[in-house]
PDB file of C-alpha atoms in Angstrom:
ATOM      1  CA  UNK S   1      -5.079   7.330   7.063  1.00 41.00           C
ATOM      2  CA  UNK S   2      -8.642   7.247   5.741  1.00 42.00           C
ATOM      3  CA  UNK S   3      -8.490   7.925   1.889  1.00 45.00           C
ATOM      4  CA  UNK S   4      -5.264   8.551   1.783  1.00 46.00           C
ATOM      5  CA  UNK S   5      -4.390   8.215  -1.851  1.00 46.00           C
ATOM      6  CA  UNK S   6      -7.481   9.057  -3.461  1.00 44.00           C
ATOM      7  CA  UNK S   7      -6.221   6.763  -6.924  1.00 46.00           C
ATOM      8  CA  UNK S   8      -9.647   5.212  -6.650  1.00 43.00           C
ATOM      9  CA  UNK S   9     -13.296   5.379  -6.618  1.00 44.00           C
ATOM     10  CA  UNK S  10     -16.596   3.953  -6.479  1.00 42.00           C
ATOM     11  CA  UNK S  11     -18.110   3.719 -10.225  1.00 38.00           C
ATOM     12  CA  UNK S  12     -21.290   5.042 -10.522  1.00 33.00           C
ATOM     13  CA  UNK S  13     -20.745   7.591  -7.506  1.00 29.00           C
ATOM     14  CA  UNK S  14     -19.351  10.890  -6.366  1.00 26.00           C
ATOM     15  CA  UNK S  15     -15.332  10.618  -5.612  1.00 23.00           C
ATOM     16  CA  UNK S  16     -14.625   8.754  -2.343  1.00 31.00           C
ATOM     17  CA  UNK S  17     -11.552   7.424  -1.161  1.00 33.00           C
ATOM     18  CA  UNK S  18     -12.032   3.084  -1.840  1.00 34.00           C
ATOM     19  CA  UNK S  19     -12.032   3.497   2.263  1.00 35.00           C
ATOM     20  CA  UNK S  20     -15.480   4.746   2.829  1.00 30.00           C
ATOM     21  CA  UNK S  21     -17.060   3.844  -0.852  1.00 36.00           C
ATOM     22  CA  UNK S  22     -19.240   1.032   1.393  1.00 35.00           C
ATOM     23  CA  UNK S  23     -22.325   3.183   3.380  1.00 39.00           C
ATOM     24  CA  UNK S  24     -21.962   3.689   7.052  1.00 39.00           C
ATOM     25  CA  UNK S  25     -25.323   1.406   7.759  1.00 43.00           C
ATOM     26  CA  UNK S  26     -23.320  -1.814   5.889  1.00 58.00           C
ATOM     27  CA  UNK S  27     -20.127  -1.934   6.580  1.00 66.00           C
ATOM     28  CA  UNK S  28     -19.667  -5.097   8.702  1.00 77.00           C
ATOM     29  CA  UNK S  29     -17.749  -4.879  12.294  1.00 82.00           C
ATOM     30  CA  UNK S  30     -13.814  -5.946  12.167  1.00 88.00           C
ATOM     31  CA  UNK S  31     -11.981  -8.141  14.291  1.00 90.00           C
ATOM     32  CA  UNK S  32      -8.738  -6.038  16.044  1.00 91.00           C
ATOM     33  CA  UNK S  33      -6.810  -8.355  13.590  1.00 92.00           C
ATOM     34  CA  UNK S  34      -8.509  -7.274  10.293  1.00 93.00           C
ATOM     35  CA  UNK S  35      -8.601  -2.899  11.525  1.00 93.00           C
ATOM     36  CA  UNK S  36      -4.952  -3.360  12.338  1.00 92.00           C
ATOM     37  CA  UNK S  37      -4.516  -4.979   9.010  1.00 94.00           C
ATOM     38  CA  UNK S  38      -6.561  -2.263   7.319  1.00 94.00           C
ATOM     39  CA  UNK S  39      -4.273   0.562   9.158  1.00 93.00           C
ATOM     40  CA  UNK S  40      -1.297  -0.877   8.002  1.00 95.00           C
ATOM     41  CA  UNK S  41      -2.084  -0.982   4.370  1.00 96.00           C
ATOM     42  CA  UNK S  42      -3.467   2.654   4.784  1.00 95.00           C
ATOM     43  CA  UNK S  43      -0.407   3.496   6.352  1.00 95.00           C
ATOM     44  CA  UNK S  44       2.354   1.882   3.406  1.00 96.00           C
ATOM     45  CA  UNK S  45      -0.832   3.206   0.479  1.00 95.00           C
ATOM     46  CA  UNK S  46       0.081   6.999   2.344  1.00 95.00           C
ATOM     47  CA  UNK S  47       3.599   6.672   2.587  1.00 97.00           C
ATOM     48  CA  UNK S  48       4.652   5.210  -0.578  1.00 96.00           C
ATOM     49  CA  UNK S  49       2.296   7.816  -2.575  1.00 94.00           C
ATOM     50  CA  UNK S  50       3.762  11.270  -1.289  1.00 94.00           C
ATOM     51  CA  UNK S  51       6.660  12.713   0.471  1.00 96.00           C
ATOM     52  CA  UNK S  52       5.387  13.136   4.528  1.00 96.00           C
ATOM     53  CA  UNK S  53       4.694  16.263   6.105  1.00 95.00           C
ATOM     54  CA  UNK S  54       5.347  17.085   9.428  1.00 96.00           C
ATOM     55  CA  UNK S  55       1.783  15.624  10.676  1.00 95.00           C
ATOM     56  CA  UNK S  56       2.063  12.727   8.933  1.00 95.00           C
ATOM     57  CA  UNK S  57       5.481  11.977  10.560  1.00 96.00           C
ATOM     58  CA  UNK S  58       4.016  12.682  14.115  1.00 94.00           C
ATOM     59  CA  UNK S  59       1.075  10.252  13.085  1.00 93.00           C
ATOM     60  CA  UNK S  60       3.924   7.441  12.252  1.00 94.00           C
ATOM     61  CA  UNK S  61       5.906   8.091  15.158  1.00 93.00           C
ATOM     62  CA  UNK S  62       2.606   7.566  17.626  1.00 90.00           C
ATOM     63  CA  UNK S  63       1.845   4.203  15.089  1.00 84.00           C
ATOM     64  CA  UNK S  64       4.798   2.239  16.304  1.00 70.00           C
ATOM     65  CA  UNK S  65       4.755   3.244  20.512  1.00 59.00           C
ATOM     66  CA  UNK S  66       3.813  -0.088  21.556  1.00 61.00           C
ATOM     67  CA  UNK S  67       6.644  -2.832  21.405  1.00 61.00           C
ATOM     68  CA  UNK S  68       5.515  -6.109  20.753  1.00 70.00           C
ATOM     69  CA  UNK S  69       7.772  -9.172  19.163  1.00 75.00           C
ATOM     70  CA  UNK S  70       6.936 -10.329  15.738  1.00 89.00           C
ATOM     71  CA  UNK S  71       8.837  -9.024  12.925  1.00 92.00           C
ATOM     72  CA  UNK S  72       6.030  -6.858  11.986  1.00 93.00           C
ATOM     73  CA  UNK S  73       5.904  -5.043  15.435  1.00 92.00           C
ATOM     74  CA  UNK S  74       9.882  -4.591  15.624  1.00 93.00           C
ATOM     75  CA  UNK S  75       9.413  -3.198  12.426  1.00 95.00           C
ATOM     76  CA  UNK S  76       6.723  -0.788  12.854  1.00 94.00           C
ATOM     77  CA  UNK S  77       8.492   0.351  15.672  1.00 93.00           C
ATOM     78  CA  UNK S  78      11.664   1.444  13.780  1.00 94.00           C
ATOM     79  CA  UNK S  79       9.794   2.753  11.781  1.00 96.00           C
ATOM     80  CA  UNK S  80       8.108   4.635  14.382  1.00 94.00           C
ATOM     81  CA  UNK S  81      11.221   5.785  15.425  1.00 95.00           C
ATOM     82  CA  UNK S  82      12.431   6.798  12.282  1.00 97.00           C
ATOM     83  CA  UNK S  83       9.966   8.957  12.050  1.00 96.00           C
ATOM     84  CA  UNK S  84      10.734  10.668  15.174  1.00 96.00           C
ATOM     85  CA  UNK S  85      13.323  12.237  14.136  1.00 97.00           C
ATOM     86  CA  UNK S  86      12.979  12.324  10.286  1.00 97.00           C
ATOM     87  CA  UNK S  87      12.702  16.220   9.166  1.00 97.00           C
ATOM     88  CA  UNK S  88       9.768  16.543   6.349  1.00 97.00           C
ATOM     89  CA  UNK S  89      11.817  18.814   4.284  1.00 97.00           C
ATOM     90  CA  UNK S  90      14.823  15.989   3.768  1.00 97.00           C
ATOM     91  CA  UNK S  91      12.259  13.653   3.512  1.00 97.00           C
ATOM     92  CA  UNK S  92      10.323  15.331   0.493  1.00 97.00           C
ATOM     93  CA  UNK S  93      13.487  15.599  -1.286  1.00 95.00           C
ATOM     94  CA  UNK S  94      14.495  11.901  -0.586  1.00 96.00           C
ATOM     95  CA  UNK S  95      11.504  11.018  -1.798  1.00 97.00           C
ATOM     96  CA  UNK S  96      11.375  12.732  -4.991  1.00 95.00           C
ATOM     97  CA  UNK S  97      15.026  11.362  -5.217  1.00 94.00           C
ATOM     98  CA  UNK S  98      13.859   7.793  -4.603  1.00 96.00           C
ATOM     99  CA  UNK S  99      10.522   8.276  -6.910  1.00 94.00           C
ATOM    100  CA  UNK S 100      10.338  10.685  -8.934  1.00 90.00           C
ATOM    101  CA  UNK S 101      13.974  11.726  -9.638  1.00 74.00           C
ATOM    102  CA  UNK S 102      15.240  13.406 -12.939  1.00 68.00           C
ATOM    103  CA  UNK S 103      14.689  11.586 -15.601  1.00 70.00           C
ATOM    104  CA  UNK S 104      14.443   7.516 -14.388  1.00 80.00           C
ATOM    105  CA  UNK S 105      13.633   7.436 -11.010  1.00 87.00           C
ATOM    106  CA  UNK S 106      16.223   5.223  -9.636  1.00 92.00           C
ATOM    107  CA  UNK S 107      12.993   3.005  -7.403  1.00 95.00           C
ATOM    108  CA  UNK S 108      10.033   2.340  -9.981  1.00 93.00           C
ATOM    109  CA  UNK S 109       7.040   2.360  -7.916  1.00 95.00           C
ATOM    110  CA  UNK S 110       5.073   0.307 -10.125  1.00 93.00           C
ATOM    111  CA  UNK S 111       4.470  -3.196  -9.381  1.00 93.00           C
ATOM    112  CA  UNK S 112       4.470  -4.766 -12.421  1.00 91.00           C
ATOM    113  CA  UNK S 113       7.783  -3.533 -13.132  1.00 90.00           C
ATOM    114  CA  UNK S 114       9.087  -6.498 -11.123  1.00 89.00           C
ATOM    115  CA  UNK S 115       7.023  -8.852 -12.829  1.00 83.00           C
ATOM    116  CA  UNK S 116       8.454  -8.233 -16.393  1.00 68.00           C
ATOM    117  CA  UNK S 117       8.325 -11.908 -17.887  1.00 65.00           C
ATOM    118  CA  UNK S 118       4.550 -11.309 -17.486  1.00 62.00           C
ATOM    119  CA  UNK S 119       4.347  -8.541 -19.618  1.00 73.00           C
ATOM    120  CA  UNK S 120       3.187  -5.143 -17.601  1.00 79.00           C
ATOM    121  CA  UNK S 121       0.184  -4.187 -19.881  1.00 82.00           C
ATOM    122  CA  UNK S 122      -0.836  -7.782 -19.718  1.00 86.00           C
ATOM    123  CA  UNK S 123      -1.070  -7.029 -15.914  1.00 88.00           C
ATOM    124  CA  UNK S 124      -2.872  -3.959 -16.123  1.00 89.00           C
ATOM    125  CA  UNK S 125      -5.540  -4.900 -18.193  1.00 90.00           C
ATOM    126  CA  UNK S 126      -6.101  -7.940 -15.559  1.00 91.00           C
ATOM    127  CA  UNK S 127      -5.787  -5.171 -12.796  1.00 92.00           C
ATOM    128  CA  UNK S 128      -8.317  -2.714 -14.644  1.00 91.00           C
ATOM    129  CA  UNK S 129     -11.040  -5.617 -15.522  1.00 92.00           C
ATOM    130  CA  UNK S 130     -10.735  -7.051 -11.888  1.00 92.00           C
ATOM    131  CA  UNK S 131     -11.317  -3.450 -10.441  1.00 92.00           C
ATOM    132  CA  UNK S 132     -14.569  -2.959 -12.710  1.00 90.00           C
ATOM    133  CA  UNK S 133     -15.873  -6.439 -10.962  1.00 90.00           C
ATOM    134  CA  UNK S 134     -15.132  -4.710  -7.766  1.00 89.00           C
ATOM    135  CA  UNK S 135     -17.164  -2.020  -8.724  1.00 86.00           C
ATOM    136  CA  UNK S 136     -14.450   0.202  -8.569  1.00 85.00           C
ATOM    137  CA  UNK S 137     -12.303   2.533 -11.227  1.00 71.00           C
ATOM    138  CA  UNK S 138      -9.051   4.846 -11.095  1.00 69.00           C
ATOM    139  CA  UNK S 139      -9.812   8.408  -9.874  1.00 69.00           C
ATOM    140  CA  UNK S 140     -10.111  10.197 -13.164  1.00 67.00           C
ATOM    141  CA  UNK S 141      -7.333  12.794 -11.943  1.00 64.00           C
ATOM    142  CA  UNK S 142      -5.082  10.355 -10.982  1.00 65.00           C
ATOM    143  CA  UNK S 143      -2.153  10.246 -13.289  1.00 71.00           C
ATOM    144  CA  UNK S 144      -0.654   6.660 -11.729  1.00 77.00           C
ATOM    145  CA  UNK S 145      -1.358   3.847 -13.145  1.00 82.00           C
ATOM    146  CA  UNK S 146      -3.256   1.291 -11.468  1.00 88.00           C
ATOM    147  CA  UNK S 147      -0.559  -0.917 -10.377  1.00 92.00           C
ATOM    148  CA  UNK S 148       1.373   1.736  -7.988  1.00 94.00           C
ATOM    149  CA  UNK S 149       1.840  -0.069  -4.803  1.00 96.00           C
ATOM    150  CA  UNK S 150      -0.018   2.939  -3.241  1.00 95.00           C
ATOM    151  CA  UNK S 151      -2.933   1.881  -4.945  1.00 93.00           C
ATOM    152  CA  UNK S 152      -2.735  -1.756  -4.787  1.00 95.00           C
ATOM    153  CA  UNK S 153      -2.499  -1.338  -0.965  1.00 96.00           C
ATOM    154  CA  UNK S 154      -5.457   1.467  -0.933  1.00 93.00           C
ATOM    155  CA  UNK S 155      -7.093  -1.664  -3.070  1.00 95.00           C
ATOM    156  CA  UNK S 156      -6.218  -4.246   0.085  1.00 96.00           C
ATOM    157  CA  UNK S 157      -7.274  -1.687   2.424  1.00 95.00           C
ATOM    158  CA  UNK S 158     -10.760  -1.714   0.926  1.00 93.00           C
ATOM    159  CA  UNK S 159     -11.368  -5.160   0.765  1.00 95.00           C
ATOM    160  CA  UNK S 160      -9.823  -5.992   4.332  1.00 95.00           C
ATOM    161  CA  UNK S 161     -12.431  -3.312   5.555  1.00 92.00           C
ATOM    162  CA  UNK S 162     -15.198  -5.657   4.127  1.00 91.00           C
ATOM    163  CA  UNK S 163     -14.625  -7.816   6.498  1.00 88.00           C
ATOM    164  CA  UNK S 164     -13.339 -11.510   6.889  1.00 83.00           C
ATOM    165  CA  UNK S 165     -15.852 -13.661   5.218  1.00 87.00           C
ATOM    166  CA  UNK S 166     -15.394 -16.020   2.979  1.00 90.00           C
ATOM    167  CA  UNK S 167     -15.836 -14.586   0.073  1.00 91.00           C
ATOM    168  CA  UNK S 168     -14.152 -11.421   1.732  1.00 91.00           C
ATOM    169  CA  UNK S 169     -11.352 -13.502   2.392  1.00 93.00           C
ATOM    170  CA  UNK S 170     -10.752 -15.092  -1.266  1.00 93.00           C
ATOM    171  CA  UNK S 171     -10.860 -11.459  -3.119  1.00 94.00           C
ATOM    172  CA  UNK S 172      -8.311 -10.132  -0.712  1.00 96.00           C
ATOM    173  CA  UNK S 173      -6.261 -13.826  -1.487  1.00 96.00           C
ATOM    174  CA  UNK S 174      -6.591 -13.280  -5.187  1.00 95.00           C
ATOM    175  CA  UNK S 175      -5.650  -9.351  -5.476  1.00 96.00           C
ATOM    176  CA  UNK S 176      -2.794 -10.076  -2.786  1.00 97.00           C
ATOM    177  CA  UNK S 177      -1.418 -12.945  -4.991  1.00 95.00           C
ATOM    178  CA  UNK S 178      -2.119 -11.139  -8.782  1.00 93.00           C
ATOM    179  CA  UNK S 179      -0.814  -8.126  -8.380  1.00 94.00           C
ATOM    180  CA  UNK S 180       1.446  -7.678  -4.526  1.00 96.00           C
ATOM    181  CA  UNK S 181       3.017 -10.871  -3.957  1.00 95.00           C
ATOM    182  CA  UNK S 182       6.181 -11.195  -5.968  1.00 92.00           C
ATOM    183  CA  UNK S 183       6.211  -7.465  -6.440  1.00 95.00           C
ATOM    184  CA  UNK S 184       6.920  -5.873  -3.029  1.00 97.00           C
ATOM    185  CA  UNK S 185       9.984  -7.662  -2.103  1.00 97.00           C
ATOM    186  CA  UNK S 186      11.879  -6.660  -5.005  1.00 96.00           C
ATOM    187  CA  UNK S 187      10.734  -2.966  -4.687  1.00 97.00           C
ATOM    188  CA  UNK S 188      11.564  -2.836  -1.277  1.00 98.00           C
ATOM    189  CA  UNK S 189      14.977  -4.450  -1.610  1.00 97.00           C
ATOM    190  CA  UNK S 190      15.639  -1.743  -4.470  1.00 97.00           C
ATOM    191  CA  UNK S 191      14.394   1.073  -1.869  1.00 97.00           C
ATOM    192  CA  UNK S 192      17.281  -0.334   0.451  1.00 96.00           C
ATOM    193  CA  UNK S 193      19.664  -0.354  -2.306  1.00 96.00           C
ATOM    194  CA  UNK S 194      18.994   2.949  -3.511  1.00 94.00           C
ATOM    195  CA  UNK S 195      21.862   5.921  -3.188  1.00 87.00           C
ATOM    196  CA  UNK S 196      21.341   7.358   0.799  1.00 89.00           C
ATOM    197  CA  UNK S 197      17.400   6.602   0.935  1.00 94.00           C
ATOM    198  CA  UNK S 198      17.576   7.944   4.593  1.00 95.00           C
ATOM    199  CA  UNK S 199      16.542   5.923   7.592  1.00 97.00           C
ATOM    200  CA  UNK S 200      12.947   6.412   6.986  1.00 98.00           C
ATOM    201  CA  UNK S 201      12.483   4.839   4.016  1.00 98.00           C
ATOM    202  CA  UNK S 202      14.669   2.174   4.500  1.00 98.00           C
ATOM    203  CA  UNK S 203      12.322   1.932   7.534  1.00 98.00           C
ATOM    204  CA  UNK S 204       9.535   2.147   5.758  1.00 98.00           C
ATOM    205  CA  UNK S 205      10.994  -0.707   3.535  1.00 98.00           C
ATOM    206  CA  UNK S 206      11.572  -2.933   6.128  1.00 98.00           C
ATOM    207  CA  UNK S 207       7.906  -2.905   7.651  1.00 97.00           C
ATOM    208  CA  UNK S 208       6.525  -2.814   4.222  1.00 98.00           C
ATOM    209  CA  UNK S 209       8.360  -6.022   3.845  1.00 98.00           C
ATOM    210  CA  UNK S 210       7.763  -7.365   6.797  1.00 97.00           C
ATOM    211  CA  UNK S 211       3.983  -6.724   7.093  1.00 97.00           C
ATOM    212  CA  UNK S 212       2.816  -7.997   3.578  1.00 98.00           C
ATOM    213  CA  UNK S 213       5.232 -11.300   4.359  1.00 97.00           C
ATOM    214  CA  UNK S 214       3.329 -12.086   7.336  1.00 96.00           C
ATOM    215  CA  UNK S 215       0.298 -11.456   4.698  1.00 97.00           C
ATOM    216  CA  UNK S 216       1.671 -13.880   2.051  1.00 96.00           C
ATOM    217  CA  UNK S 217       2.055 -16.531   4.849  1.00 95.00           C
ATOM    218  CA  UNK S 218      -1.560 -16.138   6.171  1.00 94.00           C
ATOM    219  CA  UNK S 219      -2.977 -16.015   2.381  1.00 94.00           C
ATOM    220  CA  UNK S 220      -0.893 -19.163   1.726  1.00 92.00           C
ATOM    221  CA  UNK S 221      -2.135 -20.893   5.000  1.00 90.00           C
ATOM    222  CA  UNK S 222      -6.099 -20.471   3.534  1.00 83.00           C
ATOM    223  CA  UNK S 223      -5.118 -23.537   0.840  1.00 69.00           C
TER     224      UNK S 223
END
């Protein structure tokens, strides 16, 4: 899932996807925690940005073959097996329907949406100065604004690939907290609310939900 959104580069160089914008010769080694981490949020930055195509849904179904008992493994598993048996050309139109839609899309992808007592272009001028810091800007063809959950997750999956530091550590806290933490579970409970979203992507709902939970505990554990 390398790159998979492409709402983001590296200022000051040639487009890259936010997953490779470090060099090859400094990019530190991960723990199996922190590159399963960094797959997941590649995976939900993929999924939530475009419909799936039959590879992607073979990629998905392989994601999910082990079982394992937390909520995030049962989770990635159904979702795993939703995908097993999803067909790419319902999907695509579910996920216009869900997303894109005529008109109001009946799921607003945004996260700041869900945030509205904050004021959204408060947010996104927080969101655009704290992505300068990180040396990093919105792909100039990129029509999304920042706060899509595809990007905010393509965001998490760059800094989780910097590995576990402390400093690491206390960007990845502060982006999780701004901009994904009392966002997601309101998108994904409109997702499962939404007229027939499919198995899939009420799948894809529940691990989202599940997975950046178990994130919001561990962030709230480093107090």
């Amino acid at each position: 899932f390398a790159g998979v959104t492409g709402l983001c580069q590296q200022t000051g160089r040639p487009l890259k996807p936010m997953a490779t914008s470090i060099p090859l010769h400094t990019q530190p080694v991960l723990t199996p925690e922190d590159e399963a981490r960094r797959d997941c949020y590649a995976m939900l930055a993929r999924l939530f940005y475009a419909a799936p195509d039959q590879t992607l849904l073979n990629t998905v179904a392989m994601a999910g073959s082990t079982d394992g008992d937390g909520d995030v493994a049962k989770a990635l598993h159904a979702l795993a097996l939703a995908a097993r048996v999803a067909d790419p050309i319902e999907e695509h139109q579910r996920f216009d329907d869900l997303f894109i839609g005529t008109g109001k899309a009946p799921v607003t992808p945004y996260l700041s949406h869900y945030l509205v007592e904050s004021g959204r272009e408060k947010i996104l001028v927080r969101l655009r100065d704290d992505l300068t810091a990180l040396g990093l800007a919105r792909k100039e063809s990129a029509r999304e604004p920042e706060d899509h959950i595809a990007g905010l997750c393509e965001l998490m999956r760059h800094l989780v690939g910097q590995g576990s530091g402390e400093a690491s550590l206390a960007r990845q806290r502060e982006i999780f907290e701004r901009y994904l933490a009392r966002g997601f579970g309101p998108l994904c409970e409109v997702v499962r609310a939404a007229a027939d979203p499919g198995p899939f992507f009420v799948a894809l709902a529940n691990f989202a939900n599940a997975f950046l939970s178990v994130e919001a505990e561990s962030f709230a554990m480093l107090e």
